[in-house]
Amino acid sequence: MFGNNHFAKYAVGFLVGTVGVPLLKSGIAKKAYTYMTAGAFIAKDSIMETVEKTQACAMDIAEDAKVIVEEYYAKEDADYDEALADLEEDVKEV
């Protein structure tokens, strides 16, 4: 655009610095910031709702898994007790 690239960068920086600051302080900008912040709060609430549902589902799955594990070990203990009883009967027969 300009013949000297450094001058162009300086000119753009000066323009943004002088015009940009009052624009950032304007009422329209503040209203835009307010709406963006409100949108962030809404998004946060939605994400937290999803996280809570996911945690509840994970807790249900964990509880079901604990029941399965307890049933497995109860059956394994019963099988062990049965095998031990059979072994004791075999020993008595000998």
mmCIF file of C-alpha atoms in Angstrom:
data_model
loop_
_atom_site.group_PDB
_atom_site.id
_atom_site.type_symbol
_atom_site.label_atom_id
_atom_site.label_comp_id
_atom_site.label_asym_id
_atom_site.label_seq_id
_atom_site.Cartn_x
_atom_site.Cartn_y
_atom_site.Cartn_z
ATOM 1 C CA MET A 1 0.000 0.000 0.000
ATOM 2 C CA PHE A 2 2.613 2.497 1.032
ATOM 3 C CA GLY A 3 6.148 2.448 -0.237
ATOM 4 C CA ASN A 4 7.548 2.091 3.258
ATOM 5 C CA ASN A 5 6.112 -0.862 5.201
ATOM 6 C CA HIS A 6 7.242 0.551 8.568
ATOM 7 C CA PHE A 7 5.407 3.800 7.910
ATOM 8 C CA ALA A 8 2.209 1.895 7.084
ATOM 9 C CA LYS A 9 2.412 -0.075 10.327
ATOM 10 C CA TYR A 10 3.006 3.114 12.272
ATOM 11 C CA ALA A 11 0.102 4.895 10.562
ATOM 12 C CA VAL A 12 -2.321 2.031 11.200
ATOM 13 C CA GLY A 13 -1.197 1.783 14.824
ATOM 14 C CA PHE A 14 -1.664 5.511 15.308
ATOM 15 C CA LEU A 15 -5.115 5.408 13.711
ATOM 16 C CA VAL A 16 -6.249 2.464 15.843
ATOM 17 C CA GLY A 17 -4.821 4.089 18.961
ATOM 18 C CA THR A 18 -6.520 7.418 18.457
ATOM 19 C CA VAL A 19 -9.848 6.244 17.045
ATOM 20 C CA GLY A 20 -10.040 2.832 18.697
ATOM 21 C CA VAL A 21 -9.931 3.942 22.328
ATOM 22 C CA PRO A 22 -12.996 6.211 22.126
ATOM 23 C CA LEU A 23 -14.840 3.497 20.205
ATOM 24 C CA LEU A 24 -14.028 0.961 22.894
ATOM 25 C CA LYS A 25 -15.404 3.321 25.549
ATOM 26 C CA SER A 26 -18.603 4.126 23.668
ATOM 27 C CA GLY A 27 -22.065 3.090 24.853
ATOM 28 C CA ILE A 28 -22.570 0.808 21.877
ATOM 29 C CA ALA A 29 -19.351 -1.037 22.659
ATOM 30 C CA LYS A 30 -20.320 -1.399 26.319
ATOM 31 C CA LYS A 31 -23.684 -2.806 25.274
ATOM 32 C CA ALA A 32 -21.927 -5.253 22.951
ATOM 33 C CA TYR A 33 -19.609 -6.316 25.797
ATOM 34 C CA THR A 34 -22.641 -6.817 28.028
ATOM 35 C CA TYR A 35 -24.368 -9.040 25.474
ATOM 36 C CA MET A 36 -21.187 -11.039 24.882
ATOM 37 C CA THR A 37 -20.765 -11.566 28.630
ATOM 38 C CA ALA A 38 -24.410 -12.621 28.965
ATOM 39 C CA GLY A 39 -23.893 -15.082 26.118
ATOM 40 C CA ALA A 40 -20.867 -16.500 27.901
ATOM 41 C CA PHE A 41 -22.921 -16.982 31.080
ATOM 42 C CA ILE A 42 -25.662 -18.748 29.113
ATOM 43 C CA ALA A 43 -23.107 -21.015 27.450
ATOM 44 C CA LYS A 44 -21.523 -21.776 30.830
ATOM 45 C CA ASP A 45 -24.915 -22.748 32.285
ATOM 46 C CA SER A 46 -25.611 -25.019 29.323
ATOM 47 C CA ILE A 47 -22.219 -26.680 29.607
ATOM 48 C CA MET A 48 -22.606 -27.194 33.360
ATOM 49 C CA GLU A 49 -26.038 -28.781 32.810
ATOM 50 C CA THR A 50 -24.508 -31.211 30.325
ATOM 51 C CA VAL A 51 -21.646 -31.985 32.725
ATOM 52 C CA GLU A 52 -24.078 -32.710 35.565
ATOM 53 C CA LYS A 53 -26.132 -35.055 33.369
ATOM 54 C CA THR A 54 -22.968 -36.834 32.248
ATOM 55 C CA GLN A 55 -21.753 -37.201 35.842
ATOM 56 C CA ALA A 56 -25.112 -38.645 36.913
ATOM 57 C CA CYS A 57 -25.009 -41.151 34.058
ATOM 58 C CA ALA A 58 -21.437 -42.113 34.912
ATOM 59 C CA MET A 59 -22.395 -42.644 38.553
ATOM 60 C CA ASP A 60 -25.275 -44.923 37.489
ATOM 61 C CA ILE A 61 -22.909 -46.933 35.318
ATOM 62 C CA ALA A 62 -20.389 -47.218 38.164
ATOM 63 C CA GLU A 63 -23.073 -48.440 40.575
ATOM 64 C CA ASP A 64 -24.265 -51.049 38.069
ATOM 65 C CA ALA A 65 -20.676 -52.181 37.552
ATOM 66 C CA LYS A 66 -20.188 -52.557 41.314
ATOM 67 C CA VAL A 67 -23.263 -54.803 41.492
ATOM 68 C CA ILE A 68 -21.930 -56.953 38.653
ATOM 69 C CA VAL A 69 -18.537 -57.258 40.357
ATOM 70 C CA GLU A 70 -20.146 -58.186 43.680
ATOM 71 C CA GLU A 71 -22.286 -60.840 41.965
ATOM 72 C CA TYR A 72 -19.200 -62.194 40.189
ATOM 73 C CA TYR A 73 -17.214 -62.543 43.395
ATOM 74 C CA ALA A 74 -20.198 -63.995 45.254
ATOM 75 C CA LYS A 75 -20.524 -66.674 42.538
ATOM 76 C CA GLU A 76 -16.775 -67.261 42.591
ATOM 77 C CA ASP A 77 -16.879 -67.666 46.388
ATOM 78 C CA ALA A 78 -19.792 -70.086 46.067
ATOM 79 C CA ASP A 79 -17.896 -72.087 43.445
ATOM 80 C CA TYR A 80 -14.843 -72.115 45.724
ATOM 81 C CA ASP A 81 -16.903 -73.253 48.713
ATOM 82 C CA GLU A 82 -18.520 -75.998 46.603
ATOM 83 C CA ALA A 83 -15.133 -77.204 45.351
ATOM 84 C CA LEU A 84 -13.770 -77.198 48.900
ATOM 85 C CA ALA A 85 -16.758 -79.233 50.121
ATOM 86 C CA ASP A 86 -16.283 -81.746 47.281
ATOM 87 C CA LEU A 87 -12.594 -82.027 48.167
ATOM 88 C CA GLU A 88 -13.398 -82.607 51.826
ATOM 89 C CA GLU A 89 -15.876 -85.360 50.851
ATOM 90 C CA ASP A 90 -13.227 -86.977 48.669
ATOM 91 C CA VAL A 91 -10.744 -86.892 51.537
ATOM 92 C CA LYS A 92 -13.280 -88.471 53.905
ATOM 93 C CA GLU A 93 -13.929 -91.265 51.403
ATOM 94 C CA VAL A 94 -10.246 -92.139 51.210
#
